Amino acid sequence: MSDLPSIFGSTVATFAVVYSTATMVFVYTVARQHFPQHLVDGVEKYGRKLVNFAFPYSQITFPEFTDAYMRRSEAFTAIQNYLSEKSSASANRLKADALKDSRSLVLSMDYNEEIADEFDGIKVWWTSNRNIPRSMQISLYPAVDEKYYKLTFHNRHKKHIIESYLPKVMEDGKAIGQVNRLRKLYSNNPSKHWNGFNPKWSHVAFEHPASFDTLAMAAKRKDEIINDLNAFKEGKEDYERIGKPWKRGYLLSGPPGTGKSTMIAAMANYLQYDVYDLELTTIKDNTELRRLLIDTSSKSILVIEDIDCSLDIMNERESKKRKIKEDDDLDPISKEVKKETEETTESKVTLSGVLNCIDGLWSSCGGERIIVFTTNYPEKLDQALIRRGRMDKYIEMSYCCFEAFKVLAKNYLKIDSHLLFAEIGELLGKTNMTPADVAENLIPVFRDENVETRMNRLIEALKAAKEGEGEGEGASRPKEKRKRGCNIRINKREKRNIR
Ligand SMILES: Nc1ncnc2c1ncn2[C@@H]1O[C@H](COP(=O)(O)OP(=O)(O)OP(=O)(O)O)[C@@H](O)[C@H]1O
Ligand SMILES: [Mg+2]
């Protein structure tokens, strides 16, 4: 029985335990009737020693449900994830479960299977089992099997198992669950609908296919962003050491169709994070904003798109001045009506409210969060928003360069090179066209449309855009805004502020 619990070992042990326990119960019952209390206590103490001698192993049970409301125990789920990898290698009979919020099947050992695990040279055994409900109680919840995992280990390792092994199992299990889980895209509900049944955020599965492989941009800039994300993800200890909340702010700017939203999706997929898409216009005031932000989880990206036009918060001071002047021109009744309309329809979220919430939230509610603001007009942004330490990285996305086109050609045409590439490259160097417009021309108009036709369509579109720009009329992009050569650039401020 030294290195034991296989099912057979357990059976022998169980027999030994049952036998010694039965003997003890008999002796104890007789002793209680005929002998004084101190002798009875002695019998009990030695009885326990005898049982321990016959089976010097401790067992911990982890039931699936924590309470009568059938809430799934976090520990059970973590163990299931932890054991899923080990059981698929060593257990003979496996069970496949489609866990809630998991995107793949989780394989776990079937009932009465046992697998051994080793930790710091200590052997432990996990078994899976279930209690079949026998009671006929009337309950709101249907009777279901109570599954449980049982961990068996030698008594002498109890402390180490409880203090070191089990926390490791929980941590590893949660990490596996994190990778397997179905990620979510949350959007905030209008506050008038918030109540016990309607939460602040609704969610759908986040299934955006964008990745850094399919994102059209220069490889060097792509690597730079990926390295930045890696440094953030692996930087927990660094952030702790310097006493900074574990968060990072990105500001994505660029004309419509340059890939800002696609970049956010690629980031979320790369980091395996959830996405919270915060619509500022539906939020009544700063208090509501704070309540929403506090209700977000870690390992997430909070996105505020088009920050410059979500609300008139950028030029708060300016708009206040304008409003006072406008109000002065109105008669008292119109003033009252205007005030009422504004009170019911206008959001009172302010820039300082957004900033305070963001800083306050990240500092107080756990870590591993990224916040991304997007804008088409970076020049409109208030300095307070983009000050050092608030927005850590500024990424300017701009029109399609040749390198970005090659990525799109690979995605859409499945080619790495072609004779027409040279002409396209030359035209892209002289014309402003967004990756979205380039992609649009590369999509087949009908099934099996050939590659040349699609590239020729792009060439025509580029020529037309160039002519448009030249004439000034109908020009797709203003000349002074041209940024060619690469669709991602870092400006001087970023170079200064960002590591
Ligand atoms: N850099 C890019 N790489 C790959 N695809 C892109 C890129 N930019 C744009 N696209 C394509 O164009 C579509 C629109 O892009 P996206 O929504 O990301 O632009 P945006 O910058 O967020 O625009 P807006 O400012 O209007 O929100 C995407 O669905 C994608 O197919
Ligand atoms: Mg967008």
Coordinates of C-alpha atoms and ligand atoms in Angstrom, one line a residue:
M1 CA 0.0 0.0 0.0
S2 CA 3.0 2.3 -0.2
D3 CA 2.6 3.9 -3.5
L4 CA -1.0 2.9 -4.1
P5 CA -4.4 4.1 -4.9
S6 CA -5.2 2.4 -8.1
I7 CA -8.8 1.2 -8.2
F8 CA -7.6 -2.2 -7.0
G9 CA -5.5 -0.6 -4.2
S10 CA -8.5 1.5 -3.2
T11 CA -10.7 -1.6 -3.0
V12 CA -8.2 -3.3 -0.7
A13 CA -7.8 -0.1 1.4
T14 CA -11.6 0.3 1.5
F15 CA -12.0 -3.2 2.8
A16 CA -9.3 -2.6 5.4
V17 CA -11.0 0.6 6.5
V18 CA -14.4 -0.9 6.6
Y19 CA -13.2 -3.9 8.6
S20 CA -11.3 -1.8 11.1
T21 CA -14.1 0.7 11.4
A22 CA -16.7 -1.9 12.0
T23 CA -14.5 -3.5 14.7
M24 CA -14.0 0.0 16.2
V25 CA -17.7 0.8 16.2
F26 CA -18.5 -2.5 17.9
V27 CA -15.8 -2.0 20.6
Y28 CA -16.8 1.7 21.0
T29 CA -20.5 0.8 21.5
V30 CA -19.7 -1.9 24.0
A31 CA -17.2 0.5 25.8
R32 CA -19.8 3.3 26.1
Q33 CA -22.2 1.0 27.9
H34 CA -19.9 -0.5 30.3
F35 CA -16.8 1.7 30.9
P36 CA -16.1 5.2 32.2
Q37 CA -15.8 8.2 29.8
H38 CA -12.0 8.5 29.9
L39 CA -11.7 4.9 28.8
V40 CA -14.3 5.5 26.0
D41 CA -12.2 8.5 24.8
G42 CA -9.1 6.4 24.7
V43 CA -10.8 3.7 22.7
E44 CA -12.0 6.4 20.2
K45 CA -8.5 7.8 19.9
Y46 CA -6.8 4.5 19.3
G47 CA -9.6 3.6 16.9
R48 CA -8.8 6.5 14.7
K49 CA -5.1 5.6 14.8
L50 CA -6.0 2.1 13.7
V51 CA -8.0 3.4 10.8
N52 CA -5.1 5.7 9.8
F53 CA -2.7 2.8 10.1
A54 CA -4.8 0.7 7.7
F55 CA -5.3 3.6 5.3
P56 CA -2.8 6.4 5.8
Y57 CA -4.3 8.5 3.0
S58 CA -6.3 11.7 3.1
Q59 CA -9.0 12.4 0.6
I60 CA -10.6 15.7 -0.5
T61 CA -13.8 15.8 -2.4
F62 CA -14.7 18.5 -4.9
P63 CA -18.5 18.5 -5.7
E64 CA -19.8 20.0 -8.9
F65 CA -22.3 22.3 -7.3
T66 CA -21.6 24.6 -4.5
D67 CA -25.1 25.1 -3.2
A68 CA -28.8 24.3 -3.5
Y69 CA -29.1 26.8 -6.4
M70 CA -27.0 24.4 -8.5
R71 CA -24.2 27.0 -9.0
R72 CA -21.2 25.3 -10.6
S73 CA -18.2 25.2 -8.3
E74 CA -15.2 27.2 -9.7
A75 CA -12.9 24.6 -8.1
F76 CA -14.7 21.7 -9.9
T77 CA -14.5 23.5 -13.3
A78 CA -10.8 24.3 -12.8
I79 CA -10.0 20.7 -11.8
Q80 CA -12.0 19.4 -14.8
N81 CA -9.9 21.6 -17.1
Y82 CA -6.7 20.7 -15.3
L83 CA -7.5 17.0 -15.6
S84 CA -8.8 17.2 -19.2
E85 CA -5.3 17.2 -20.6
K86 CA -4.0 14.5 -18.3
S87 CA -7.0 12.3 -18.7
S88 CA -6.9 12.3 -22.5
A89 CA -3.4 10.9 -22.3
S90 CA -3.9 8.4 -19.5
A91 CA -7.5 7.5 -18.8
N92 CA -9.1 4.8 -21.0
R93 CA -12.7 5.9 -20.7
L94 CA -13.3 9.6 -21.4
K95 CA -16.4 11.7 -21.2
A96 CA -16.9 14.7 -23.5
D97 CA -18.7 17.7 -22.1
A98 CA -19.7 20.9 -23.8
L99 CA -19.2 23.3 -21.0
K100 CA -21.1 26.6 -20.9
D101 CA -19.1 29.4 -22.3
S102 CA -16.5 27.0 -23.7
R103 CA -15.8 26.9 -27.4
S104 CA -14.6 23.4 -27.5
L105 CA -15.5 20.1 -26.0
V106 CA -13.8 19.3 -22.7
L107 CA -12.7 15.7 -22.4
S108 CA -12.7 14.4 -18.8
M109 CA -12.3 11.0 -17.3
D110 CA -15.4 8.9 -17.1
Y111 CA -16.9 7.9 -13.7
N112 CA -14.9 5.5 -11.6
E113 CA -11.8 6.2 -13.7
E114 CA -8.6 7.1 -11.8
I115 CA -5.6 9.0 -13.0
A116 CA -2.3 9.6 -11.1
D117 CA -0.5 12.9 -11.0
E118 CA 2.8 13.9 -9.6
F119 CA 3.9 17.1 -7.9
D120 CA 7.3 17.8 -6.4
G121 CA 7.9 14.0 -6.3
I122 CA 4.6 13.4 -4.5
K123 CA 2.1 11.0 -6.0
V124 CA -1.6 11.9 -5.9
W125 CA -4.6 10.2 -7.4
W126 CA -7.7 11.8 -8.8
T127 CA -11.0 9.9 -9.3
S128 CA -14.2 11.0 -10.8
N129 CA -17.5 9.8 -9.5
R130 CA -21.2 10.8 -9.0
N131 CA -23.9 10.5 -6.5
I132 CA -27.2 9.4 -8.1
P133 CA -30.0 11.3 -6.3
R134 CA -32.4 9.1 -4.5
S135 CA -34.6 11.6 -2.7
M136 CA -38.0 12.4 -4.2
Q137 CA -38.1 15.9 -2.8
I138 CA -40.1 18.5 -4.6
S139 CA -37.7 21.1 -5.9
L140 CA -37.6 23.9 -8.5
Y141 CA -34.5 22.3 -9.9
P142 CA -34.7 18.9 -11.6
A143 CA -32.8 16.1 -9.9
V144 CA -29.4 15.6 -11.5
D145 CA -26.4 13.5 -10.7
E146 CA -24.0 15.1 -8.3
K147 CA -20.6 14.7 -9.9
Y148 CA -17.5 15.1 -7.9
Y149 CA -13.7 14.7 -8.1
K150 CA -11.9 13.0 -5.2
L151 CA -8.2 13.7 -4.6
T152 CA -6.3 11.1 -2.6
F153 CA -2.7 11.6 -1.2
H154 CA -0.6 10.3 1.7
N155 CA -1.2 11.9 5.0
R156 CA 2.4 13.0 5.4
H157 CA 2.1 15.3 2.4
K158 CA -1.2 17.0 3.5
K159 CA 0.3 20.4 4.1
H160 CA 2.2 20.6 0.8
I161 CA -0.8 19.3 -1.2
I162 CA -3.1 21.8 0.3
E163 CA -0.8 24.8 0.3
S164 CA 1.1 24.2 -3.0
Y165 CA -0.4 21.5 -5.2
L166 CA -4.1 22.6 -5.0
P167 CA -3.4 26.3 -5.8
K168 CA -1.3 25.1 -8.8
V169 CA -4.2 22.9 -10.0
M170 CA -6.6 25.9 -9.7
E171 CA -4.2 28.3 -11.5
D172 CA -3.5 25.9 -14.3
G173 CA -7.1 24.8 -14.6
K174 CA -8.2 28.4 -14.9
A175 CA -5.6 29.2 -17.5
I176 CA -6.7 26.2 -19.6
G177 CA -10.3 27.4 -19.2
Q178 CA -9.3 30.9 -20.3
V179 CA -7.9 29.6 -23.5
N180 CA -10.8 27.3 -24.2
R181 CA -13.5 29.7 -23.2
L182 CA -15.9 31.4 -25.7
R183 CA -14.9 35.0 -25.7
K184 CA -17.6 37.7 -25.6
L185 CA -18.3 41.0 -27.1
Y186 CA -20.2 43.2 -24.6
S187 CA -22.2 46.3 -25.3
N188 CA -23.8 48.5 -22.7
N189 CA -27.5 48.6 -22.2
P190 CA -29.4 51.9 -21.7
S191 CA -29.6 52.5 -17.9
K192 CA -33.4 52.7 -17.9
H193 CA -33.4 49.0 -18.6
W194 CA -31.0 48.0 -15.9
N195 CA -32.6 45.8 -13.2
G196 CA -32.1 42.4 -11.6
F197 CA -33.0 40.6 -14.8
N198 CA -31.5 43.0 -17.4
P199 CA -27.8 43.5 -16.7
K200 CA -25.8 46.6 -17.6
W201 CA -24.0 44.7 -20.4
S202 CA -25.4 42.4 -23.0
H203 CA -23.1 40.0 -24.8
V204 CA -22.7 37.9 -27.9
A205 CA -19.9 35.5 -28.8
F206 CA -16.9 37.3 -30.1
E207 CA -16.1 35.6 -33.3
H208 CA -14.3 38.3 -35.3
P209 CA -11.8 36.4 -37.6
A210 CA -9.2 39.2 -37.7
S211 CA -5.7 38.4 -36.7
F212 CA -2.3 40.0 -37.0
D213 CA -1.6 37.7 -39.9
T214 CA -4.5 39.1 -41.9
L215 CA -4.1 42.7 -40.8
A216 CA -2.7 44.7 -43.7
M217 CA 0.2 46.8 -42.5
A218 CA 3.9 46.9 -42.6
A219 CA 5.5 43.9 -41.0
K220 CA 7.8 46.0 -38.9
R221 CA 5.0 48.0 -37.3
K222 CA 3.0 44.9 -36.8
D223 CA 5.8 43.3 -34.9
E224 CA 6.2 46.4 -32.8
I225 CA 2.6 46.3 -31.7
I226 CA 2.7 42.5 -31.1
N227 CA 5.9 43.0 -28.9
D228 CA 4.1 45.8 -27.0
L229 CA 1.1 43.5 -26.4
N230 CA 3.5 40.7 -25.3
A231 CA 5.3 43.0 -22.9
F232 CA 2.0 44.0 -21.4
K233 CA 0.6 40.5 -21.1
E234 CA 3.7 39.1 -19.5
G235 CA 4.3 42.2 -17.4
K236 CA 2.3 41.5 -14.3
E237 CA 5.3 41.5 -12.0
D238 CA 6.8 44.5 -13.6
Y239 CA 3.7 46.5 -13.1
E240 CA 3.4 45.3 -9.5
R241 CA 7.1 46.2 -8.9
I242 CA 6.7 49.7 -10.1
G243 CA 3.3 50.1 -8.4
K244 CA 1.4 50.9 -11.6
P245 CA -2.0 49.4 -12.3
W246 CA -1.8 46.6 -14.9
K247 CA -3.5 48.4 -17.8
R248 CA -2.5 49.9 -21.1
G249 CA -4.1 52.6 -23.2
Y250 CA -4.0 52.7 -27.0
L251 CA -5.2 55.5 -29.2
L252 CA -5.9 54.4 -32.7
S253 CA -6.4 57.2 -35.2
G254 CA -6.9 57.3 -38.9
P255 CA -9.4 57.9 -41.7
P256 CA -12.5 55.6 -41.9
G257 CA -11.6 52.2 -43.4
T258 CA -7.9 52.1 -42.4
G259 CA -8.5 49.2 -40.1
K260 CA -8.9 50.6 -36.6
S261 CA -11.7 48.3 -35.6
T262 CA -10.0 45.4 -37.4
M263 CA -6.9 46.1 -35.3
I264 CA -8.9 46.0 -32.1
A265 CA -10.3 42.6 -33.1
A266 CA -6.9 41.3 -33.9
M267 CA -5.6 42.5 -30.5
A268 CA -8.5 40.8 -28.7
N269 CA -7.9 37.5 -30.6
Y270 CA -4.2 37.7 -30.0
L271 CA -4.5 38.3 -26.3
Q272 CA -7.6 36.0 -25.9
Y273 CA -9.5 38.9 -24.2
D274 CA -13.2 39.8 -24.1
V275 CA -14.2 43.1 -25.7
Y276 CA -16.4 45.7 -24.0
D277 CA -17.7 48.2 -26.6
L278 CA -18.7 51.2 -24.7
E279 CA -21.3 53.5 -26.3
L280 CA -20.9 56.7 -24.5
T281 CA -24.0 58.4 -26.1
T282 CA -26.4 56.1 -24.2
I283 CA -24.9 56.8 -20.8
K284 CA -26.7 59.5 -18.8
D285 CA -24.0 60.7 -16.5
N286 CA -20.6 60.0 -14.9
T287 CA -22.1 57.9 -12.1
E288 CA -23.7 55.6 -14.6
L289 CA -20.4 55.4 -16.5
R290 CA -18.6 54.4 -13.3
R291 CA -21.1 51.7 -12.5
L292 CA -20.7 50.3 -16.0
L293 CA -16.9 50.3 -15.9
I294 CA -16.8 48.6 -12.5
D295 CA -19.0 45.9 -13.9
T296 CA -16.3 44.8 -16.5
S297 CA -14.0 41.9 -16.0
S298 CA -10.2 41.7 -16.3
K299 CA -8.6 40.2 -19.4
S300 CA -10.6 42.5 -21.5
I301 CA -10.3 45.4 -23.9
L302 CA -12.6 48.4 -23.3
V303 CA -13.2 50.1 -26.6
I304 CA -14.5 53.7 -27.0
E305 CA -14.9 54.2 -30.7
D306 CA -14.9 57.7 -32.3
I307 CA -14.2 59.4 -29.0
D308 CA -14.1 62.8 -30.7
C309 CA -17.7 62.5 -31.8
S310 CA -19.2 60.1 -29.3
L311 CA -20.1 63.1 -27.2
D312 CA -19.3 66.7 -27.3
I313 CA -16.9 66.1 -24.5
M314 CA -13.7 67.1 -26.3
N315 CA -14.5 70.7 -26.5
E316 CA -16.5 70.9 -23.3
R317 CA -15.3 74.4 -22.5
E318 CA -15.9 75.6 -26.0
S319 CA -19.4 74.1 -26.2
K320 CA -20.3 75.5 -22.8
K321 CA -19.4 79.0 -23.9
R322 CA -21.3 78.5 -27.2
K323 CA -24.4 77.2 -25.3
I324 CA -24.5 80.2 -22.9
K325 CA -24.4 82.5 -25.9
E326 CA -27.1 80.6 -27.7
D327 CA -29.3 80.5 -24.6
D328 CA -29.0 84.2 -24.2
D329 CA -30.6 84.7 -27.6
L330 CA -33.7 82.7 -26.6
D331 CA -37.0 83.9 -25.1
P332 CA -37.7 82.4 -21.6
I333 CA -40.3 79.8 -22.8
S334 CA -38.0 78.4 -25.5
K335 CA -35.2 78.4 -23.0
E336 CA -37.3 76.2 -20.6
V337 CA -38.4 73.8 -23.5
K338 CA -34.8 73.5 -24.6
K339 CA -33.6 72.8 -21.1
E340 CA -36.2 70.0 -20.6
T341 CA -35.3 68.4 -24.0
E342 CA -31.6 68.5 -23.2
E343 CA -32.2 67.0 -19.8
T344 CA -34.1 64.0 -21.2
T345 CA -32.0 63.4 -24.3
E346 CA -28.5 64.6 -23.6
S347 CA -25.8 62.6 -22.0
K348 CA -24.0 64.4 -19.2
V349 CA -20.9 62.3 -19.4
T350 CA -17.9 64.6 -19.3
L351 CA -14.4 64.2 -20.4
S352 CA -13.2 64.5 -16.9
G353 CA -15.8 61.9 -15.9
V354 CA -14.4 59.5 -18.5
L355 CA -10.8 60.2 -17.4
N356 CA -11.6 59.8 -13.7
C357 CA -13.4 56.6 -14.2
I358 CA -10.7 55.1 -16.4
D359 CA -7.9 56.0 -13.9
G360 CA -10.0 55.1 -10.9
L361 CA -11.4 51.9 -12.4
W362 CA -8.1 50.5 -13.5
S363 CA -6.5 51.3 -10.2
S364 CA -9.1 49.7 -8.1
C365 CA -10.6 46.7 -10.1
G366 CA -7.9 44.1 -10.7
G367 CA -5.7 44.3 -13.7
E368 CA -5.0 43.0 -17.2
R369 CA -7.1 45.5 -19.0
I370 CA -6.5 47.4 -22.2
I371 CA -8.4 50.5 -23.2
V372 CA -8.6 51.6 -26.8
F373 CA -9.9 54.9 -28.0
T374 CA -10.4 55.4 -31.7
T375 CA -10.7 58.6 -33.6
N376 CA -10.8 59.9 -37.2
Y377 CA -9.7 63.3 -36.0
P378 CA -6.8 63.1 -33.6
E379 CA -6.3 66.8 -33.8
K380 CA -9.7 67.3 -32.2
L381 CA -8.7 65.4 -29.0
D382 CA -8.3 67.1 -25.7
Q383 CA -4.8 67.1 -24.4
A384 CA -6.0 65.7 -21.1
L385 CA -7.1 62.5 -22.8
I386 CA -3.8 61.8 -24.6
R387 CA -1.5 62.9 -21.9
R388 CA 1.5 60.8 -21.0
G389 CA 0.5 57.8 -18.8
R390 CA -3.1 57.8 -19.9
M391 CA -2.6 56.7 -23.5
D392 CA 0.5 54.7 -23.5
K393 CA 0.7 54.0 -27.2
Y394 CA -0.5 56.1 -30.2
I395 CA -1.0 54.2 -33.4
E396 CA -1.8 56.2 -36.5
M397 CA -3.4 54.1 -39.2
S398 CA -3.4 55.5 -42.7
Y399 CA -3.9 54.7 -46.3
C400 CA -2.8 51.5 -48.0
C401 CA 0.9 51.1 -48.8
F402 CA 2.4 48.5 -51.0
E403 CA 3.4 46.3 -48.1
A404 CA -0.2 46.4 -46.8
F405 CA -1.5 45.6 -50.2
K406 CA 0.6 42.5 -50.4
V407 CA -1.1 41.2 -47.2
L408 CA -4.5 41.9 -48.7
A409 CA -3.5 40.2 -52.0
K410 CA -2.5 37.2 -49.9
N411 CA -5.8 37.2 -48.0
Y412 CA -8.1 37.8 -50.9
L413 CA -6.2 36.5 -54.0
K414 CA -4.0 33.9 -52.3
I415 CA -1.0 35.2 -54.2
D416 CA 2.4 36.5 -53.1
S417 CA 3.5 38.1 -56.3
H418 CA 2.2 39.0 -59.8
L419 CA 3.2 41.0 -62.8
L420 CA 0.5 43.6 -62.0
F421 CA 2.0 44.2 -58.5
A422 CA 4.5 46.7 -59.8
E423 CA 1.8 48.9 -61.4
I424 CA -0.4 48.7 -58.3
G425 CA 2.6 49.5 -56.1
E426 CA 3.4 52.6 -58.1
L427 CA -0.3 53.8 -58.1
L428 CA -0.5 53.2 -54.3
G429 CA 2.5 55.4 -53.9
K430 CA 0.7 58.3 -55.6
T431 CA -2.9 57.8 -54.4
N432 CA -4.7 57.7 -51.2
M433 CA -6.8 54.6 -50.9
T434 CA -7.8 52.9 -47.6
P435 CA -7.2 49.2 -47.1
A436 CA -11.0 48.9 -46.9
D437 CA -11.3 50.3 -50.5
V438 CA -8.5 48.1 -51.7
A439 CA -10.1 45.1 -50.2
E440 CA -13.4 46.0 -51.7
N441 CA -11.9 45.9 -55.2
L442 CA -10.2 42.5 -54.6
I443 CA -13.4 40.8 -53.5
P444 CA -14.8 38.7 -56.4
V445 CA -17.9 40.1 -57.9
F446 CA -19.0 36.6 -58.8
R447 CA -17.8 33.1 -57.8
D448 CA -14.4 32.2 -59.4
E449 CA -13.8 35.6 -60.8
N450 CA -10.1 35.5 -61.8
V451 CA -7.3 37.2 -60.1
E452 CA -6.3 39.4 -63.1
T453 CA -9.8 40.9 -63.4
R454 CA -9.8 41.7 -59.7
M455 CA -6.4 43.4 -59.8
N456 CA -7.3 45.3 -62.9
R457 CA -10.4 46.6 -61.2
L458 CA -8.2 47.8 -58.4
I459 CA -5.9 49.5 -60.9
E460 CA -8.8 51.3 -62.5
A461 CA -10.1 52.4 -59.1
L462 CA -6.7 53.7 -58.1
K463 CA -6.4 55.6 -61.4
A464 CA -9.8 57.1 -60.9
A465 CA -8.9 58.1 -57.3
K466 CA -5.7 59.7 -58.5
E467 CA -7.5 61.7 -61.2
G468 CA -10.1 62.7 -58.6
E469 CA -7.4 63.9 -56.2
G470 CA -5.6 65.7 -59.1
E471 CA -8.8 67.6 -60.1
G472 CA -9.6 68.4 -56.6
E473 CA -13.3 67.7 -57.3
G474 CA -14.6 64.4 -56.0
A475 CA -11.1 63.7 -54.7
S476 CA -11.4 60.8 -52.3
R477 CA -8.8 62.2 -49.8
P478 CA -7.4 65.7 -49.4
K479 CA -3.9 66.0 -50.7
E480 CA -2.4 67.4 -47.5
K481 CA -3.6 64.3 -45.6
R482 CA -1.6 61.9 -47.7
K483 CA 0.4 59.4 -45.8
R484 CA 1.9 56.9 -48.0
G485 CA 4.7 54.3 -47.8
C486 CA 3.1 52.6 -44.9
N487 CA -0.4 52.6 -43.5
I488 CA 0.8 52.8 -39.9
R489 CA 3.0 55.6 -38.6
I490 CA 4.2 56.9 -35.3
N491 CA 4.2 60.6 -34.8
K492 CA 6.7 62.7 -32.9
R493 CA 4.7 62.8 -29.7
E494 CA 4.5 59.0 -29.6
K495 CA 8.3 58.7 -30.1
R496 CA 8.7 61.0 -27.2
N497 CA 6.2 59.5 -24.8
I498 CA 6.1 55.9 -25.6
R499 CA 8.7 53.3 -24.7
Ligands
LIG1 N1 -5.5 47.3 -42.2 C1 -6.4 46.4 -42.7 N2 -6.2 45.1 -42.8 C2 -7.1 44.3 -43.2 N3 -8.3 44.7 -43.6 C3 -8.7 45.9 -43.4 C4 -7.7 46.9 -43.0 N4 -8.3 48.1 -43.0 C5 -9.6 47.9 -43.4 N5 -9.8 46.6 -43.7 C6 -11.0 46.0 -44.2 O1 -12.0 47.1 -44.3 C7 -13.1 46.9 -43.4 C8 -13.3 48.2 -42.6 O2 -12.2 48.4 -41.8 P1 -12.4 48.9 -40.3 O3 -13.8 48.8 -39.8 O4 -11.4 48.2 -39.4 O5 -12.0 50.4 -40.5 P2 -12.1 51.6 -39.4 O6 -10.7 52.3 -39.5 O7 -12.5 51.0 -38.1 O8 -13.2 52.5 -40.0 P3 -14.1 53.5 -39.2 O9 -13.3 54.7 -38.8 O10 -15.2 53.9 -40.2 O11 -14.7 52.8 -38.0 C9 -12.7 45.7 -42.5 O12 -13.8 44.9 -42.3 C10 -11.6 45.0 -43.3 O13 -12.2 44.0 -44.1
MG2 MG -14.2 51.3 -36.9

